[in-house]
Amino acid sequence: MRKIVSGALIASLFAASAFAFSVEGEPNVKFVGYKLANKTGVEGTFKELGFKSAENANFADFLKSFEFNIDPKNINTKLPDRDKRIGIIFDGNAIAAKIVSASGDDKAGEIEVEVSVKGNSKTYKTQYTVEGGTLKAKIGVDLLADLKLDETFAKFATAAKAFHGGKSYPDVEISLEAKIK
């Protein structure tokens, strides 16, 4: 009888791991920053994300395993000089982000994302959806009010003044897409 129970337990563990959620490949994180008086958006991505996650059969627990550690040298707007100017904002400090809470299922729900840089952090609550096997979420970050990057943002704005018509905005929209399997 003990062999049957042990066998059933092992089989159920294998079955549960076979249905665990995981990320296929590297997620895509994009950002949009704004410039000029008419608030023109500038899109960018990150070449490397320092991403890690853990497989889990529970979707909320799977999401809570998402962690990012982004080196500002990995900013990619397709203009290397602009990438270096944007990097001034972070003063060589990594941008850390992680999902700290999640509720919902493998179709939709809500997550809280903690973003940290230079010892300052803020948690953002946002909705997520999973469409066609792709997880999608978006947050809005204010580099000054939320992350206290006043001094380095001022240096960036000065360095970008000629390219921004004298106007740089501290709000940034960050979006995440990850292929879920």
Short mmCIF file of N, CA and C in Angstrom, two decimals:
data_model
loop_
_atom_site.label_atom_id
_atom_site.label_comp_id
_atom_site.label_asym_id
_atom_site.label_seq_id
_atom_site.Cartn_x
_atom_site.Cartn_y
_atom_site.Cartn_z
N MET A 1 0.82 -1.18 0.00
CA MET A 1 0.00 0.00 0.00
C MET A 1 0.87 1.25 0.00
N ARG A 2 1.98 1.23 0.77
CA ARG A 2 2.86 2.38 0.85
C ARG A 2 3.50 2.67 -0.51
N LYS A 3 3.81 1.62 -1.27
CA LYS A 3 4.39 1.80 -2.61
C LYS A 3 3.38 2.47 -3.54
N ILE A 4 2.12 2.13 -3.41
CA ILE A 4 1.08 2.74 -4.26
C ILE A 4 0.94 4.21 -3.93
N VAL A 5 0.89 4.53 -2.64
CA VAL A 5 0.77 5.92 -2.22
C VAL A 5 2.02 6.71 -2.66
N SER A 6 3.20 6.15 -2.46
CA SER A 6 4.44 6.81 -2.87
C SER A 6 4.46 7.02 -4.38
N GLY A 7 4.04 6.01 -5.11
CA GLY A 7 3.99 6.12 -6.58
C GLY A 7 3.01 7.20 -7.03
N ALA A 8 1.86 7.27 -6.37
CA ALA A 8 0.87 8.29 -6.72
C ALA A 8 1.40 9.68 -6.40
N LEU A 9 2.08 9.81 -5.27
CA LEU A 9 2.66 11.10 -4.89
C LEU A 9 3.72 11.54 -5.89
N ILE A 10 4.60 10.66 -6.27
CA ILE A 10 5.64 10.98 -7.25
C ILE A 10 5.01 11.35 -8.59
N ALA A 11 4.02 10.59 -9.01
CA ALA A 11 3.34 10.88 -10.28
C ALA A 11 2.67 12.25 -10.24
N SER A 12 2.06 12.59 -9.12
CA SER A 12 1.40 13.90 -9.03
C SER A 12 2.42 15.04 -9.03
N LEU A 13 3.59 14.82 -8.42
CA LEU A 13 4.64 15.84 -8.45
C LEU A 13 5.15 16.06 -9.88
N PHE A 14 5.35 14.96 -10.62
CA PHE A 14 5.76 15.08 -12.01
C PHE A 14 4.69 15.77 -12.84
N ALA A 15 3.45 15.45 -12.59
CA ALA A 15 2.35 16.08 -13.33
C ALA A 15 2.28 17.57 -13.03
N ALA A 16 2.46 17.93 -11.77
CA ALA A 16 2.42 19.35 -11.40
C ALA A 16 3.57 20.11 -12.06
N SER A 17 4.76 19.52 -12.08
CA SER A 17 5.90 20.20 -12.71
C SER A 17 5.74 20.27 -14.21
N ALA A 18 5.02 19.33 -14.79
CA ALA A 18 4.79 19.36 -16.24
C ALA A 18 3.87 20.52 -16.61
N PHE A 19 3.05 20.99 -15.67
CA PHE A 19 2.13 22.08 -15.93
C PHE A 19 2.59 23.39 -15.30
N ALA A 20 3.87 23.48 -14.94
CA ALA A 20 4.39 24.70 -14.35
C ALA A 20 4.53 25.78 -15.41
N PHE A 21 4.27 27.01 -15.01
CA PHE A 21 4.43 28.16 -15.89
C PHE A 21 5.90 28.56 -15.92
N SER A 22 6.36 29.00 -17.08
CA SER A 22 7.73 29.51 -17.22
C SER A 22 7.76 30.55 -18.33
N VAL A 23 8.87 31.28 -18.39
CA VAL A 23 9.06 32.29 -19.43
C VAL A 23 9.89 31.68 -20.54
N GLU A 24 9.41 31.87 -21.76
CA GLU A 24 10.13 31.38 -22.93
C GLU A 24 11.03 32.51 -23.45
N GLY A 25 12.32 32.28 -23.44
CA GLY A 25 13.24 33.30 -23.91
C GLY A 25 13.36 34.45 -22.93
N GLU A 26 13.81 35.58 -23.42
CA GLU A 26 14.01 36.79 -22.61
C GLU A 26 12.79 37.70 -22.76
N PRO A 27 12.27 38.23 -21.67
CA PRO A 27 11.17 39.19 -21.78
C PRO A 27 11.62 40.44 -22.55
N ASN A 28 10.67 41.20 -23.00
CA ASN A 28 10.94 42.46 -23.69
C ASN A 28 10.44 43.59 -22.80
N VAL A 29 11.35 44.47 -22.41
CA VAL A 29 10.99 45.63 -21.61
C VAL A 29 11.29 46.87 -22.45
N LYS A 30 10.26 47.67 -22.68
CA LYS A 30 10.40 48.91 -23.45
C LYS A 30 10.12 50.09 -22.54
N PHE A 31 10.66 51.24 -22.92
CA PHE A 31 10.34 52.46 -22.20
C PHE A 31 10.09 53.58 -23.20
N VAL A 32 9.30 54.53 -22.77
CA VAL A 32 9.06 55.74 -23.55
C VAL A 32 9.32 56.92 -22.62
N GLY A 33 10.27 57.76 -23.02
CA GLY A 33 10.55 59.00 -22.32
C GLY A 33 10.07 60.14 -23.20
N TYR A 34 9.97 61.34 -22.65
CA TYR A 34 9.36 62.44 -23.39
C TYR A 34 10.27 63.66 -23.43
N LYS A 35 10.16 64.39 -24.55
CA LYS A 35 10.95 65.61 -24.76
C LYS A 35 10.15 66.62 -25.57
N LEU A 36 10.69 67.79 -25.70
CA LEU A 36 10.12 68.90 -26.47
C LEU A 36 8.84 69.42 -25.81
N ALA A 37 8.48 70.62 -26.18
CA ALA A 37 7.28 71.25 -25.61
C ALA A 37 6.01 70.47 -25.92
N ASN A 38 5.96 69.77 -27.07
CA ASN A 38 4.77 69.00 -27.43
C ASN A 38 4.80 67.58 -26.87
N LYS A 39 5.75 67.27 -26.00
CA LYS A 39 5.88 65.98 -25.30
C LYS A 39 5.99 64.80 -26.28
N THR A 40 6.95 64.92 -27.17
CA THR A 40 7.24 63.86 -28.13
C THR A 40 7.85 62.66 -27.40
N GLY A 41 7.37 61.46 -27.71
CA GLY A 41 7.89 60.25 -27.07
C GLY A 41 9.11 59.71 -27.78
N VAL A 42 10.05 59.20 -26.99
CA VAL A 42 11.24 58.54 -27.49
C VAL A 42 11.24 57.14 -26.91
N GLU A 43 11.22 56.12 -27.80
CA GLU A 43 11.17 54.73 -27.37
C GLU A 43 12.56 54.14 -27.20
N GLY A 44 12.66 53.21 -26.29
CA GLY A 44 13.89 52.48 -26.11
C GLY A 44 13.63 51.12 -25.52
N THR A 45 14.66 50.30 -25.54
CA THR A 45 14.62 48.97 -24.93
C THR A 45 15.90 48.80 -24.11
N PHE A 46 16.07 47.62 -23.59
CA PHE A 46 17.30 47.28 -22.88
C PHE A 46 17.92 46.07 -23.56
N LYS A 47 19.24 46.14 -23.84
CA LYS A 47 19.93 45.05 -24.53
C LYS A 47 19.97 43.80 -23.66
N GLU A 48 20.14 43.98 -22.36
CA GLU A 48 20.15 42.87 -21.41
C GLU A 48 19.35 43.28 -20.18
N LEU A 49 18.62 42.33 -19.63
CA LEU A 49 17.73 42.65 -18.51
C LEU A 49 18.18 42.12 -17.16
N GLY A 50 19.14 41.20 -17.13
CA GLY A 50 19.47 40.57 -15.86
C GLY A 50 18.23 39.93 -15.26
N PHE A 51 17.45 39.26 -16.11
CA PHE A 51 16.15 38.71 -15.71
C PHE A 51 16.29 37.32 -15.13
N LYS A 52 15.50 37.06 -14.08
CA LYS A 52 15.38 35.70 -13.57
C LYS A 52 13.96 35.48 -13.08
N SER A 53 13.54 34.24 -13.19
CA SER A 53 12.22 33.82 -12.70
C SER A 53 12.30 32.33 -12.39
N ALA A 54 11.29 31.84 -11.70
CA ALA A 54 11.26 30.42 -11.34
C ALA A 54 9.95 29.81 -11.84
N GLU A 55 10.04 28.61 -12.36
CA GLU A 55 8.83 27.89 -12.78
C GLU A 55 7.94 27.65 -11.56
N ASN A 56 6.63 27.72 -11.81
CA ASN A 56 5.70 27.44 -10.72
C ASN A 56 4.35 27.10 -11.33
N ALA A 57 3.65 26.15 -10.74
CA ALA A 57 2.33 25.76 -11.22
C ALA A 57 1.27 26.79 -10.83
N ASN A 58 1.54 27.58 -9.81
CA ASN A 58 0.63 28.64 -9.38
C ASN A 58 1.03 29.92 -10.11
N PHE A 59 0.13 30.49 -10.91
CA PHE A 59 0.49 31.62 -11.77
C PHE A 59 0.91 32.85 -10.96
N ALA A 60 0.20 33.17 -9.88
CA ALA A 60 0.57 34.33 -9.06
C ALA A 60 1.96 34.14 -8.45
N ASP A 61 2.27 32.95 -7.96
CA ASP A 61 3.59 32.69 -7.39
C ASP A 61 4.67 32.75 -8.49
N PHE A 62 4.33 32.28 -9.67
CA PHE A 62 5.24 32.37 -10.82
C PHE A 62 5.58 33.83 -11.10
N LEU A 63 4.56 34.69 -11.14
CA LEU A 63 4.81 36.12 -11.40
C LEU A 63 5.67 36.74 -10.31
N LYS A 64 5.46 36.34 -9.05
CA LYS A 64 6.22 36.91 -7.94
C LYS A 64 7.69 36.51 -7.97
N SER A 65 8.06 35.62 -8.87
CA SER A 65 9.47 35.24 -9.00
C SER A 65 10.22 36.12 -10.01
N PHE A 66 9.52 37.02 -10.70
CA PHE A 66 10.15 37.89 -11.72
C PHE A 66 11.05 38.93 -11.04
N GLU A 67 12.30 38.97 -11.48
CA GLU A 67 13.26 39.96 -11.00
C GLU A 67 14.10 40.45 -12.17
N PHE A 68 14.37 41.75 -12.18
CA PHE A 68 15.19 42.37 -13.22
C PHE A 68 16.29 43.18 -12.54
N ASN A 69 17.49 43.13 -13.10
CA ASN A 69 18.60 43.95 -12.63
C ASN A 69 19.25 44.52 -13.89
N ILE A 70 18.93 45.79 -14.19
CA ILE A 70 19.29 46.38 -15.47
C ILE A 70 20.43 47.38 -15.31
N ASP A 71 21.50 47.15 -16.04
CA ASP A 71 22.62 48.08 -16.07
C ASP A 71 22.26 49.20 -17.04
N PRO A 72 22.37 50.47 -16.64
CA PRO A 72 22.01 51.57 -17.55
C PRO A 72 22.84 51.60 -18.83
N LYS A 73 23.96 50.89 -18.85
CA LYS A 73 24.76 50.79 -20.08
C LYS A 73 24.03 49.98 -21.15
N ASN A 74 22.96 49.28 -20.74
CA ASN A 74 22.20 48.45 -21.68
C ASN A 74 21.01 49.17 -22.30
N ILE A 75 20.90 50.48 -22.10
CA ILE A 75 19.84 51.26 -22.72
C ILE A 75 20.07 51.28 -24.23
N ASN A 76 18.99 51.10 -24.99
CA ASN A 76 19.11 51.08 -26.45
C ASN A 76 17.97 51.86 -27.09
N THR A 77 18.28 53.07 -27.55
CA THR A 77 17.32 53.88 -28.29
C THR A 77 17.71 53.95 -29.77
N LYS A 78 18.70 53.18 -30.15
CA LYS A 78 19.26 53.13 -31.51
C LYS A 78 20.15 54.34 -31.82
N LEU A 79 20.39 55.19 -30.82
CA LEU A 79 21.33 56.31 -30.95
C LEU A 79 22.28 56.25 -29.75
N PRO A 80 23.49 55.71 -29.95
CA PRO A 80 24.42 55.52 -28.82
C PRO A 80 24.68 56.79 -28.00
N ASP A 81 24.78 57.95 -28.64
CA ASP A 81 25.01 59.18 -27.87
C ASP A 81 23.82 59.49 -26.96
N ARG A 82 22.61 59.27 -27.47
CA ARG A 82 21.42 59.50 -26.64
C ARG A 82 21.38 58.48 -25.50
N ASP A 83 21.75 57.24 -25.79
CA ASP A 83 21.78 56.21 -24.75
C ASP A 83 22.68 56.63 -23.60
N LYS A 84 23.85 57.19 -23.92
CA LYS A 84 24.79 57.65 -22.88
C LYS A 84 24.19 58.81 -22.09
N ARG A 85 23.51 59.72 -22.78
CA ARG A 85 22.88 60.84 -22.07
C ARG A 85 21.81 60.34 -21.10
N ILE A 86 20.98 59.41 -21.54
CA ILE A 86 19.95 58.86 -20.66
C ILE A 86 20.60 58.16 -19.46
N GLY A 87 21.72 57.50 -19.71
CA GLY A 87 22.45 56.82 -18.62
C GLY A 87 22.87 57.76 -17.50
N ILE A 88 23.03 59.06 -17.82
CA ILE A 88 23.39 60.06 -16.80
C ILE A 88 22.38 60.04 -15.65
N ILE A 89 21.12 59.81 -15.97
CA ILE A 89 20.06 59.81 -14.96
C ILE A 89 20.35 58.81 -13.84
N PHE A 90 20.95 57.68 -14.20
CA PHE A 90 21.15 56.60 -13.23
C PHE A 90 22.55 56.59 -12.62
N ASP A 91 23.44 57.47 -13.12
CA ASP A 91 24.76 57.67 -12.52
C ASP A 91 25.50 56.34 -12.32
N GLY A 92 25.35 55.42 -13.28
CA GLY A 92 26.03 54.13 -13.21
C GLY A 92 25.37 53.11 -12.31
N ASN A 93 24.27 53.45 -11.66
CA ASN A 93 23.58 52.53 -10.75
C ASN A 93 22.59 51.66 -11.50
N ALA A 94 22.54 50.40 -11.12
CA ALA A 94 21.60 49.46 -11.73
C ALA A 94 20.17 49.82 -11.36
N ILE A 95 19.27 49.47 -12.25
CA ILE A 95 17.83 49.63 -12.02
C ILE A 95 17.31 48.24 -11.64
N ALA A 96 16.77 48.12 -10.46
CA ALA A 96 16.24 46.82 -10.00
C ALA A 96 14.72 46.89 -10.02
N ALA A 97 14.11 45.82 -10.46
CA ALA A 97 12.65 45.73 -10.45
C ALA A 97 12.25 44.30 -10.14
N LYS A 98 11.18 44.16 -9.38
CA LYS A 98 10.67 42.83 -9.09
C LYS A 98 9.17 42.92 -8.82
N ILE A 99 8.50 41.84 -9.13
CA ILE A 99 7.07 41.76 -8.82
C ILE A 99 6.96 41.28 -7.39
N VAL A 100 6.35 42.09 -6.54
CA VAL A 100 6.28 41.78 -5.11
C VAL A 100 4.94 41.19 -4.68
N SER A 101 3.91 41.38 -5.50
CA SER A 101 2.64 40.72 -5.21
C SER A 101 1.88 40.54 -6.52
N ALA A 102 1.03 39.54 -6.53
CA ALA A 102 0.25 39.23 -7.72
C ALA A 102 -1.05 38.57 -7.31
N SER A 103 -2.12 38.94 -8.02
CA SER A 103 -3.39 38.26 -7.83
C SER A 103 -4.03 38.14 -9.21
N GLY A 104 -4.68 37.04 -9.43
CA GLY A 104 -5.28 36.80 -10.73
C GLY A 104 -4.94 35.41 -11.21
N ASP A 105 -5.06 35.22 -12.51
CA ASP A 105 -4.79 33.91 -13.09
C ASP A 105 -3.97 34.08 -14.36
N ASP A 106 -3.93 33.03 -15.19
CA ASP A 106 -3.11 33.06 -16.39
C ASP A 106 -3.80 33.78 -17.56
N LYS A 107 -4.83 34.57 -17.26
CA LYS A 107 -5.51 35.39 -18.27
C LYS A 107 -5.43 36.89 -17.94
N ALA A 108 -5.59 37.23 -16.66
CA ALA A 108 -5.56 38.64 -16.26
C ALA A 108 -5.47 38.74 -14.75
N GLY A 109 -5.06 39.90 -14.29
CA GLY A 109 -4.99 40.14 -12.86
C GLY A 109 -4.27 41.43 -12.56
N GLU A 110 -3.76 41.50 -11.33
CA GLU A 110 -3.09 42.70 -10.87
C GLU A 110 -1.75 42.32 -10.24
N ILE A 111 -0.74 43.15 -10.50
CA ILE A 111 0.57 42.94 -9.91
C ILE A 111 1.04 44.25 -9.27
N GLU A 112 1.96 44.10 -8.33
CA GLU A 112 2.67 45.24 -7.76
C GLU A 112 4.14 45.05 -8.10
N VAL A 113 4.70 46.08 -8.72
CA VAL A 113 6.08 46.04 -9.18
C VAL A 113 6.88 47.06 -8.37
N GLU A 114 7.94 46.59 -7.73
CA GLU A 114 8.82 47.49 -7.00
C GLU A 114 10.02 47.83 -7.89
N VAL A 115 10.25 49.13 -8.08
CA VAL A 115 11.37 49.61 -8.87
C VAL A 115 12.30 50.36 -7.93
N SER A 116 13.61 50.06 -8.01
CA SER A 116 14.60 50.69 -7.14
C SER A 116 15.80 51.14 -7.95
N VAL A 117 16.33 52.31 -7.57
CA VAL A 117 17.58 52.81 -8.15
C VAL A 117 18.19 53.80 -7.16
N LYS A 118 19.49 53.71 -6.99
CA LYS A 118 20.23 54.62 -6.11
C LYS A 118 19.65 54.68 -4.70
N GLY A 119 19.19 53.55 -4.18
CA GLY A 119 18.68 53.51 -2.82
C GLY A 119 17.25 54.00 -2.65
N ASN A 120 16.61 54.40 -3.74
CA ASN A 120 15.22 54.86 -3.68
C ASN A 120 14.34 53.83 -4.37
N SER A 121 13.16 53.59 -3.82
CA SER A 121 12.26 52.63 -4.46
C SER A 121 10.81 53.08 -4.33
N LYS A 122 10.03 52.55 -5.23
CA LYS A 122 8.58 52.82 -5.24
C LYS A 122 7.90 51.57 -5.77
N THR A 123 6.73 51.27 -5.22
CA THR A 123 5.94 50.13 -5.68
C THR A 123 4.76 50.66 -6.49
N TYR A 124 4.56 50.06 -7.65
CA TYR A 124 3.50 50.47 -8.59
C TYR A 124 2.51 49.33 -8.74
N LYS A 125 1.24 49.64 -8.63
CA LYS A 125 0.17 48.66 -8.83
C LYS A 125 -0.34 48.82 -10.26
N THR A 126 -0.48 47.70 -10.98
CA THR A 126 -0.96 47.76 -12.36
C THR A 126 -1.67 46.46 -12.73
N GLN A 127 -2.44 46.53 -13.78
CA GLN A 127 -3.14 45.36 -14.31
C GLN A 127 -2.21 44.64 -15.30
N TYR A 128 -2.40 43.34 -15.43
CA TYR A 128 -1.71 42.59 -16.47
C TYR A 128 -2.73 41.77 -17.24
N THR A 129 -2.39 41.42 -18.46
CA THR A 129 -3.19 40.50 -19.26
C THR A 129 -2.25 39.47 -19.88
N VAL A 130 -2.81 38.34 -20.24
CA VAL A 130 -2.08 37.34 -21.00
C VAL A 130 -2.91 37.09 -22.25
N GLU A 131 -2.37 37.49 -23.39
CA GLU A 131 -3.06 37.35 -24.68
C GLU A 131 -2.16 36.58 -25.63
N GLY A 132 -2.69 35.51 -26.20
CA GLY A 132 -1.90 34.72 -27.14
C GLY A 132 -0.62 34.19 -26.53
N GLY A 133 -0.65 33.89 -25.24
CA GLY A 133 0.52 33.36 -24.54
C GLY A 133 1.54 34.42 -24.15
N THR A 134 1.20 35.70 -24.32
CA THR A 134 2.13 36.78 -23.97
C THR A 134 1.57 37.60 -22.81
N LEU A 135 2.35 37.67 -21.74
CA LEU A 135 2.02 38.50 -20.58
C LEU A 135 2.34 39.94 -20.94
N LYS A 136 1.40 40.86 -20.64
CA LYS A 136 1.60 42.28 -20.92
C LYS A 136 1.23 43.09 -19.68
N ALA A 137 2.11 44.05 -19.34
CA ALA A 137 1.85 44.96 -18.22
C ALA A 137 2.57 46.26 -18.51
N LYS A 138 2.09 47.35 -17.88
CA LYS A 138 2.65 48.67 -18.12
C LYS A 138 2.56 49.49 -16.84
N ILE A 139 3.62 50.26 -16.55
CA ILE A 139 3.60 51.19 -15.42
C ILE A 139 4.12 52.55 -15.87
N GLY A 140 3.76 53.56 -15.12
CA GLY A 140 4.27 54.91 -15.34
C GLY A 140 5.13 55.31 -14.15
N VAL A 141 6.35 55.76 -14.43
CA VAL A 141 7.32 56.11 -13.39
C VAL A 141 7.65 57.60 -13.50
N ASP A 142 7.66 58.29 -12.39
CA ASP A 142 8.13 59.68 -12.34
C ASP A 142 9.51 59.65 -11.68
N LEU A 143 10.53 59.93 -12.48
CA LEU A 143 11.91 59.83 -12.00
C LEU A 143 12.21 60.78 -10.84
N LEU A 144 11.49 61.88 -10.76
CA LEU A 144 11.73 62.85 -9.69
C LEU A 144 10.89 62.53 -8.46
N ALA A 145 9.58 62.51 -8.61
CA ALA A 145 8.68 62.31 -7.47
C ALA A 145 8.80 60.90 -6.88
N ASP A 146 8.98 59.89 -7.73
CA ASP A 146 8.99 58.50 -7.27
C ASP A 146 10.37 58.02 -6.83
N LEU A 147 11.39 58.33 -7.62
CA LEU A 147 12.71 57.75 -7.38
C LEU A 147 13.76 58.76 -6.93
N LYS A 148 13.36 60.00 -6.74
CA LYS A 148 14.22 61.04 -6.17
C LYS A 148 15.53 61.23 -6.95
N LEU A 149 15.44 61.20 -8.28
CA LEU A 149 16.63 61.35 -9.13
C LEU A 149 16.80 62.79 -9.60
N ASP A 150 16.44 63.75 -8.75
CA ASP A 150 16.45 65.17 -9.09
C ASP A 150 17.81 65.64 -9.62
N GLU A 151 18.86 65.36 -8.89
CA GLU A 151 20.19 65.87 -9.25
C GLU A 151 20.67 65.29 -10.58
N THR A 152 20.56 63.97 -10.73
CA THR A 152 21.05 63.36 -11.97
C THR A 152 20.12 63.65 -13.14
N PHE A 153 18.82 63.80 -12.88
CA PHE A 153 17.91 64.16 -13.97
C PHE A 153 18.23 65.57 -14.46
N ALA A 154 18.57 66.47 -13.56
CA ALA A 154 18.95 67.84 -13.95
C ALA A 154 20.20 67.81 -14.84
N LYS A 155 21.17 66.95 -14.51
CA LYS A 155 22.38 66.80 -15.34
C LYS A 155 22.01 66.28 -16.73
N PHE A 156 21.11 65.30 -16.76
CA PHE A 156 20.63 64.76 -18.04
C PHE A 156 19.95 65.85 -18.86
N ALA A 157 19.04 66.59 -18.23
CA ALA A 157 18.29 67.64 -18.93
C ALA A 157 19.24 68.69 -19.51
N THR A 158 20.30 69.02 -18.77
CA THR A 158 21.29 69.97 -19.27
C THR A 158 22.03 69.40 -20.48
N ALA A 159 22.43 68.12 -20.38
CA ALA A 159 23.15 67.47 -21.48
C ALA A 159 22.26 67.30 -22.72
N ALA A 160 20.95 67.17 -22.52
CA ALA A 160 20.01 66.94 -23.63
C ALA A 160 19.31 68.21 -24.09
N LYS A 161 19.59 69.32 -23.46
CA LYS A 161 18.87 70.57 -23.73
C LYS A 161 18.78 70.91 -25.21
N ALA A 162 19.88 70.82 -25.93
CA ALA A 162 19.90 71.17 -27.35
C ALA A 162 19.06 70.21 -28.19
N PHE A 163 18.91 68.97 -27.73
CA PHE A 163 18.15 67.96 -28.47
C PHE A 163 16.68 67.95 -28.09
N HIS A 164 16.36 68.53 -26.96
CA HIS A 164 15.00 68.50 -26.42
C HIS A 164 14.31 69.85 -26.49
N GLY A 165 14.89 70.79 -27.19
CA GLY A 165 14.29 72.12 -27.24
C GLY A 165 14.15 72.72 -25.85
N GLY A 166 15.06 72.32 -24.96
CA GLY A 166 15.05 72.84 -23.60
C GLY A 166 14.05 72.18 -22.68
N LYS A 167 13.31 71.16 -23.14
CA LYS A 167 12.28 70.54 -22.30
C LYS A 167 12.43 69.02 -22.23
N SER A 168 12.74 68.51 -21.03
CA SER A 168 12.80 67.07 -20.77
C SER A 168 11.79 66.77 -19.67
N TYR A 169 11.11 65.66 -19.79
CA TYR A 169 10.07 65.28 -18.82
C TYR A 169 10.55 64.12 -17.96
N PRO A 170 10.24 64.12 -16.66
CA PRO A 170 10.68 63.03 -15.79
C PRO A 170 9.78 61.80 -15.81
N ASP A 171 8.64 61.87 -16.49
CA ASP A 171 7.75 60.70 -16.51
C ASP A 171 8.14 59.76 -17.65
N VAL A 172 8.15 58.48 -17.31
CA VAL A 172 8.56 57.42 -18.23
C VAL A 172 7.53 56.31 -18.16
N GLU A 173 7.12 55.81 -19.31
CA GLU A 173 6.20 54.67 -19.37
C GLU A 173 7.04 53.42 -19.65
N ILE A 174 6.87 52.40 -18.82
CA ILE A 174 7.62 51.16 -18.98
C ILE A 174 6.64 50.02 -19.23
N SER A 175 6.90 49.25 -20.29
CA SER A 175 6.01 48.12 -20.60
C SER A 175 6.82 46.83 -20.64
N LEU A 176 6.16 45.77 -20.22
CA LEU A 176 6.76 44.44 -20.16
C LEU A 176 5.93 43.50 -21.03
N GLU A 177 6.62 42.70 -21.83
CA GLU A 177 5.98 41.59 -22.55
C GLU A 177 6.86 40.36 -22.34
N ALA A 178 6.24 39.27 -21.94
CA ALA A 178 6.96 38.03 -21.73
C ALA A 178 6.15 36.87 -22.29
N LYS A 179 6.79 36.04 -23.07
CA LYS A 179 6.14 34.85 -23.64
C LYS A 179 6.06 33.79 -22.56
N ILE A 180 4.84 33.37 -22.24
CA ILE A 180 4.61 32.39 -21.17
C ILE A 180 4.33 31.02 -21.77
N LYS A 181 4.97 30.03 -21.20
CA LYS A 181 4.68 28.65 -21.66
C LYS A 181 4.33 27.79 -20.48
#
